[in-house]
Amino acid sequence: MNLNDLPCGQRATIVAIHAEESLHQRLQALGFRTGQMLEVIRKAPFAGPIQVRLGTTDIVLRLREAANIRVCRA
Amino acid sequence: MKRIALLGMPNTGKSTLFNRITGGTARVGNWPGITVELLTGKILLGDKMVEVIDLPGFYDLHGFSEDEQIVRHFLRDNVPDLALVVLNATQIERQMSLLLQLKALNLNVVVLLNMADEAKQFGITIDTRKMSALLEMPVFLLSGKYGTGYPEAMQAVSNALRYPTPGMAEELRHQLEQDEHLEAEMARVLKQTVQVPARLPEHLSDKLDRVLLHPVWGLPIFFLVMYVLFQGIFLLGQPLQGGIATAFSWLRETWLEPALAGWHPAWQGLLLDGVYNGLATVMAFVPIIVLFFLFMASVEDSGYLSRAAFLMDALMARLGLDGRGFVMLLMGFGCNVPALMGTRVMRSRAMRLLTMLVIPFSLCSARLQVFVFMTAALFRPETAPLVLFSLYVFSFAAAILTAVLFRKRFDSHEPFVLELPPYRFPTLRQLVMRGWLEVRHFLQRATQFIVAGVVLVWLLTHVPFSAQPASADTLAGMIGNALHPLFEPIGITPALTIALIFGFVAKEIVIGSLAVIYGLSGNELGGLLAQQLDPVRAYSFMLFTLIYTPCLSAIATLRSESHSRGFTVFSLAWSLVLAWGVSFVFYQGARALGY
């Protein structure tokens, strides 16, 4: 499943990141790496962005970007 | 002079640290290889003057965002004698990649692990001595906010500067393409030196977020906070603004007017009504600007701005903007100038330009003064607030229409991926420094521009000197009459046209200029306006005033922030066209309906 489908409070592991070069690098720099554990903290109203916690960092990203990240439920 | 480049990711407290290092003496400067201006400060370190440059926060030395390219180009064309790398100690596991990338460039590096205070709260321990040994570079834990660890770090910087730069690789990219090696080394250093608890203790931020980012109450709370903020700014700002205006007129009456008494009346008029009043107009803006930056800096530094962007992004995305754009639009309701400056947080140029195109439609406090005066003079007390409210609706509508129309032209492919920092209490020192820097920047830029504009308007309304000032025989009067065919279809009289020319400089002087034109002030002026104008004409004039242009300071800011004359002209032309169109539809429509 992809990160955009992950429910709130669910912990998961990143399996793969399918994004074009610049977004891939950006995500990687923010801590999105294969094997990294993450947790969806909350979702904004009106299908807005989601808040994801990776280690000590909280990241906000739109569902469109989250759809590029394949995850596996922990 | 030796050069120190301050490097680091966003949200590492780098700028706070920069302010602490330079003590607020920084200036903006241009550098070879890059087109944006960077903040630069000269400080005495040991017994030598050194130059410290604050580079934009960036995530990746071989990334493709604007900031990442700026840093790369800067390093290529201005090899620093020392790279002072600031890392966020609470995020050390992922920020170390940047450090190793910089180390691979063979630069002279001193590492500052900032936010030691927060790391301590998280229970993260870092063995800096061992890390120094493994990385073969000095590493210091410090707190830029409280200043702990700062003296030791600066001593190390001073020591490191004694040695020459080891050498800079010719092929920057080539040297950097060693990701796998970097990752292995990163893991090795981290494993031996950093201990992060398996599950972080619940932070205060989580508790606050549960309220402030509540799915239902999050947005209402946000609007309430913004409302209180604006109320606060104007409650505090207006008396200060009045105080400065009084001080300037006192200075004029007791000192300047007697001093210039023997001069030719034309010179007196030009210097006093032109230059001096222009300066006074600029200075009157200062309290509002200071308060704005103090308030906005607290909101921004506290981490709430990122939360607001999170809450509003879904709606703004449909307009081709993003969550941060909404916050800037709201700031514009106070004053467009700081709002335009605030768009600097945006990384994508296209989105930044679209946001800057939209901000001038925000009904700022200066325009509000005009509208309050006109509505009070021309409408019944029970309808006046409704009229005012409708102007706010038009302001939002103009912004939304503009965004929708031009979102394709300023299409940004930049993904919306933001870091959500924990909530932080900004320190007073941080706020004061920030406010001071922004005000100086504003004054430097706006002064010349406004003075020139005011002088021009003064000349227009006084040349030829034989004519009655601001009458039909002056240049402004001739322009007013010449523009009459253009303004008649939207119901604006020649006298009001002259006021609009004044309004181009600053909306604060629109009412004042009407007072000069009619030779009346206060209630008498209101009474005369009510006789000369009917509500339809007045409303058309207000619509035009709302949309046609912000003021000279805003245009100057637009120019300096966009670095593009073409964009500035385009923004101005579009708002003029839109203003005329809206007023035309309103005026002719109302007349056709028999009003």
CSV table of C-alpha atoms in Angstrom, one decimal, chain A residues 1-46:
chain,number,residue,atom,x,y,z
A,1,MET,CA,0.0,0.0,0.0
A,2,ASN,CA,1.0,3.6,-0.4
A,3,LEU,CA,1.5,6.2,2.3
A,4,ASN,CA,-1.6,8.2,1.3
A,5,ASP,CA,-3.8,5.2,2.2
A,6,LEU,CA,-2.2,4.6,5.6
A,7,PRO,CA,-4.7,5.4,8.4
A,8,CYS,CA,-3.9,7.8,11.3
A,9,GLY,CA,-1.9,6.3,14.1
A,10,GLN,CA,-0.7,3.4,12.0
A,11,ARG,CA,3.1,2.7,12.0
A,12,ALA,CA,4.7,1.4,8.8
A,13,THR,CA,8.0,0.7,7.2
A,14,ILE,CA,9.0,2.4,3.9
A,15,VAL,CA,9.4,-0.2,1.2
A,16,ALA,CA,10.2,2.0,-1.8
A,17,ILE,CA,10.0,5.6,-3.0
A,18,HIS,CA,8.9,6.1,-6.6
A,19,ALA,CA,9.4,9.7,-7.4
A,20,GLU,CA,11.1,11.8,-10.0
A,21,GLU,CA,14.7,12.7,-9.3
A,22,SER,CA,14.3,16.1,-7.5
A,23,LEU,CA,11.4,14.9,-5.3
A,24,HIS,CA,13.2,11.7,-4.5
A,25,GLN,CA,16.2,13.7,-3.3
A,26,ARG,CA,14.1,16.0,-1.3
A,27,LEU,CA,12.3,13.2,0.4
A,28,GLN,CA,15.5,11.4,1.1
A,29,ALA,CA,17.0,14.6,2.6
A,30,LEU,CA,14.0,14.9,4.9
A,31,GLY,CA,14.6,11.3,6.2
A,32,PHE,CA,12.4,9.2,3.8
A,33,ARG,CA,14.6,6.2,3.2
A,34,THR,CA,13.9,2.5,2.4
A,35,GLY,CA,13.5,0.6,5.7
A,36,GLN,CA,12.8,3.7,7.7
A,37,MET,CA,9.9,3.4,10.2
A,38,LEU,CA,7.2,6.0,10.1
A,39,GLU,CA,3.8,6.9,11.6
A,40,VAL,CA,0.9,8.9,10.3
A,41,ILE,CA,0.0,11.4,13.0
A,42,ARG,CA,-3.0,13.2,11.5
A,43,LYS,CA,-4.7,14.2,8.3
A,44,ALA,CA,-5.8,17.8,7.5
A,45,PRO,CA,-9.4,18.4,6.7
A,46,PHE,CA,-10.8,18.5,3.1
